[in-house]
XYZ file of C-alpha atoms in Angstrom:
238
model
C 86.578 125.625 165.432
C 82.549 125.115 164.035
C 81.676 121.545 165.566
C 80.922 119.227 162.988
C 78.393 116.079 163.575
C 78.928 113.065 161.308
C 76.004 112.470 159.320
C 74.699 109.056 156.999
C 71.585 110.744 155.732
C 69.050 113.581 155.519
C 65.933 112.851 154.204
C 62.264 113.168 153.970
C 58.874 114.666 154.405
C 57.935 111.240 155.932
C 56.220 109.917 158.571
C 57.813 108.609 161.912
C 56.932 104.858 162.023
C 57.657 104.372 165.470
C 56.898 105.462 169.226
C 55.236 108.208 170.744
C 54.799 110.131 167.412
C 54.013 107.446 165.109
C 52.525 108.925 162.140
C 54.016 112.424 162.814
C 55.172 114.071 159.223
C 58.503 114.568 160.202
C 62.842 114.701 158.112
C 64.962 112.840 159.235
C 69.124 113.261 160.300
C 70.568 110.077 160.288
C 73.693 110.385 162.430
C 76.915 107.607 162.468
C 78.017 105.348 165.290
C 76.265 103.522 167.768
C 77.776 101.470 171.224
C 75.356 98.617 170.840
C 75.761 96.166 167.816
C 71.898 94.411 168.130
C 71.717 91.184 166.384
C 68.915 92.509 164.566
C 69.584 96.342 164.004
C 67.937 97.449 160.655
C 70.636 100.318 160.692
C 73.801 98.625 160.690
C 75.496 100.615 158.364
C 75.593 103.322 160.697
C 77.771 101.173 162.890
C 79.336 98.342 160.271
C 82.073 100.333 158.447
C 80.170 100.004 155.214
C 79.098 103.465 154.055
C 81.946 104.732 156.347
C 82.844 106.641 152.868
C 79.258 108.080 153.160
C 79.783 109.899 156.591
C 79.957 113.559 155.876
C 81.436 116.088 159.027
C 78.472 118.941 158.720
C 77.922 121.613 160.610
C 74.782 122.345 161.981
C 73.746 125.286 159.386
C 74.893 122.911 156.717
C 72.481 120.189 158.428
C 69.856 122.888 158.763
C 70.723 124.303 154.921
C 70.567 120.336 153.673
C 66.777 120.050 155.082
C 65.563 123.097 153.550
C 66.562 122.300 150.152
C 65.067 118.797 150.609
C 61.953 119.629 152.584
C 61.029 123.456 151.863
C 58.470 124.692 153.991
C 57.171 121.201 154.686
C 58.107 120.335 157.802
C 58.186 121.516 161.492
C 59.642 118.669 162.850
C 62.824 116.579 162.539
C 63.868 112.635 163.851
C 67.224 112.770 164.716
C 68.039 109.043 164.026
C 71.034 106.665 164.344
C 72.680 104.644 165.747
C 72.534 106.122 168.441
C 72.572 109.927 168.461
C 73.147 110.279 172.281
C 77.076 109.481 171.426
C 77.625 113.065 170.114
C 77.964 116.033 172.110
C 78.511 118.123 168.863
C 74.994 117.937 168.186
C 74.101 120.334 170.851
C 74.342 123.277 168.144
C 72.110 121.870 165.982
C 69.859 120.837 168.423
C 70.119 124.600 169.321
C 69.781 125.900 166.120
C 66.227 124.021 165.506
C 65.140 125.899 168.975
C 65.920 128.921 167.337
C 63.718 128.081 164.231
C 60.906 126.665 166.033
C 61.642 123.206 164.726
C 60.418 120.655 167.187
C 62.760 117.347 167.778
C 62.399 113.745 168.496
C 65.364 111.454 169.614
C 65.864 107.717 170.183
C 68.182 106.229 171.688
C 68.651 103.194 174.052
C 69.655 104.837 177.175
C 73.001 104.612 177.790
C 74.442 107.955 177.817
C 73.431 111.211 178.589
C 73.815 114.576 176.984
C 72.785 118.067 178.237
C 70.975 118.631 174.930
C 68.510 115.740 175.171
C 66.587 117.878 177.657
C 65.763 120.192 175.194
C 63.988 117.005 172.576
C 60.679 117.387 172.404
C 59.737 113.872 172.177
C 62.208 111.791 173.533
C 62.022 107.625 172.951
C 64.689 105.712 175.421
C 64.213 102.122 173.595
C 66.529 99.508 175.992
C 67.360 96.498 173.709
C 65.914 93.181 175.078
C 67.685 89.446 174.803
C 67.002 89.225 171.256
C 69.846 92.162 170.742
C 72.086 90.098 172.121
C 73.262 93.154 173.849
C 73.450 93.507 178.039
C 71.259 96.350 178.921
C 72.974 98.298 182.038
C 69.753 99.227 184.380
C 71.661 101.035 186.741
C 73.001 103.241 183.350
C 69.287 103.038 181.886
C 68.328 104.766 185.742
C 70.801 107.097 185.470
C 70.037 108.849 182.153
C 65.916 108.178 182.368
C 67.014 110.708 185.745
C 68.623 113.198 183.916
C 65.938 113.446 181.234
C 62.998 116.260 180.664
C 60.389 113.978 182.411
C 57.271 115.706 179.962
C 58.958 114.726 176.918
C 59.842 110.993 177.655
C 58.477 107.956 176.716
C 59.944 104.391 176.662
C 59.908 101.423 173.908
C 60.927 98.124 173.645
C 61.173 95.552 170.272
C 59.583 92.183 171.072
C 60.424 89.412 168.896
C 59.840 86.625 171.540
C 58.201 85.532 174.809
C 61.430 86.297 175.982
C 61.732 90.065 174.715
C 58.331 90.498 176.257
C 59.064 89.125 179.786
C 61.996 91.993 179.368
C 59.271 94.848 178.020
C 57.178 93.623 181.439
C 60.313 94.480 183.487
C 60.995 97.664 181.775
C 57.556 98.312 182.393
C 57.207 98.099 186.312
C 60.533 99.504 186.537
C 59.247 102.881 185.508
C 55.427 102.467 185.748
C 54.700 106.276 185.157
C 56.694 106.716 182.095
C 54.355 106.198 178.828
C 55.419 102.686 177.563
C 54.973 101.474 173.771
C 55.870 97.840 172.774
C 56.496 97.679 169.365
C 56.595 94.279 167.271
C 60.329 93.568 165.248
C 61.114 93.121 162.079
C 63.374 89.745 161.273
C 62.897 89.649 157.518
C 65.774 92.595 156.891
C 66.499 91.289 153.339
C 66.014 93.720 150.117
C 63.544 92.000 149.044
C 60.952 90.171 151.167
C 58.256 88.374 149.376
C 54.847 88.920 151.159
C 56.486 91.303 154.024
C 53.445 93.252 155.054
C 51.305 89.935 155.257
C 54.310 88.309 157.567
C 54.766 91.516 159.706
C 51.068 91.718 160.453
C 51.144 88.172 161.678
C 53.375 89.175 164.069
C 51.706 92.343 165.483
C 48.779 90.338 165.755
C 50.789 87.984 167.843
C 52.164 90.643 170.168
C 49.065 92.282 170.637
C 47.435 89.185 171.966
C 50.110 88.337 174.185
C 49.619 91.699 175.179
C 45.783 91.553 175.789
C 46.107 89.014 178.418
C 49.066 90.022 180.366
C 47.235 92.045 183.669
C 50.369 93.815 184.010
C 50.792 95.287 180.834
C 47.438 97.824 180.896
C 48.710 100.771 180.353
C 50.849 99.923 177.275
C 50.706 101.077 173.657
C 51.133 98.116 171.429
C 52.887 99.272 167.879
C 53.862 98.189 164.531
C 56.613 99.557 162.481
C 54.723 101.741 160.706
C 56.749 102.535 157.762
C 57.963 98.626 156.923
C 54.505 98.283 156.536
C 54.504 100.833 153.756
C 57.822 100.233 152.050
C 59.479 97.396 153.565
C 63.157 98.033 153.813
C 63.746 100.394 151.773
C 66.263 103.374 153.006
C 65.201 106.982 152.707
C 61.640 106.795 153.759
């Protein structure tokens, strides 16, 4: 039987917004399910049940067939995006099938399970969820997979929201002091429609990257924005 990978959406030529490749023209595969359920996940319908009617069972030629006829010849690079991705074995023949086209992949995910095929993602983003999430990142699990990973290609992020998010980020940090680390500001205004949302998420990068600035043990980090709420707020498909 052809695996089949359960897909929310396929979309783009756009830019990634976040991590090591911010800025990178890139489509995106938005698959369904995720193990975490963050407090302040901008993807919840991936996890929620509420575009469970939306989830189509694709193959990976019908993935790869979907992004041509949306992208063209525009694109050597696809985000495969979530929830969280690492859940799905199945998507080893896709992942396979973009080696074969010289399609080069990025992956996030927050670390808690493995799959063989994540070794072969070019740049790979573990992102563990601080106490904002609400959610109890396993470090012992986080060690485990960061272990089994293609060293070259990883990277790590964490979403601050608080003093308390970036006392976690800190941790993360010295934990695994010779993997590239980005910080990346959150988004709490999630609404359709947020009046002045640039304006208020610029406030807050400003406030990270001063916290940032004069914490000595946070030199060697990369202090982000979302890139893309920035440009279009909330909107899906972007």
């Amino acid at each position: 039987m052809t695996a089949k990978i359960p897909v929310l959406e396929i979309f783009g030529p756009t830019i990634q917004g976040e991590g090591q490749v911010i800025g990178r023209k890139t489509m995106f595969v938005r698959t369904a399910g995720c193990d975490f359920r963050c407090s302040w996940c901008d993807s919840k319908f991936t996890w929620d049940g509420s575009m469970r009617d939306d989830i189509e069972m694709l193959t990976a030629e019908d993935i790869w067939q979907r992004l041509k006829t949306i992208g063209g010849d525009c694109f050597d690079h696809v985000t495969i995006s979530g929830g969280n991705p690492a859940l799905i074995k199945n998507l080893q023949t896709f992942v396979n099938l973009c080696e074969a086209q010289h399609i080069q992949l990025a992956l996030e995910t927050q670390g808690t399970k493995f799959q063989p095929w994540m070794t072969q993602i070019h740049n790979l983003t573990i992102s563990p969820k601080p106490p904002s999430s609400g959610m109890n990142q396993d470090l012992a699990q986080l060690d485990d997979v960061i272990a089994q990973c293609n060293q070259t290609a990883l990277s790590l992020k964490v979403v601050v929201f608080d003093d308390d998010d970036l006392a976690f980020a800190q941790k993360i940090h010295q934990r695994y002091p010779n993997i590239p680390f980005y910080v990346q500001v959150g988004n709490p205004y999630l609404e359709d429609d947020v009046d002045n949302h640039t304006a208020r998420l610029l406030e807050r990068y400003e406030w990270l990257i001063n916290k940032v600035m004069t914490n000595a043990e946070m030199n060697r980090v990369h202090v982000l924005p979302q890139l893309h709420t920035l440009l279009w707020s909330n909107l899906k498909g972007v």
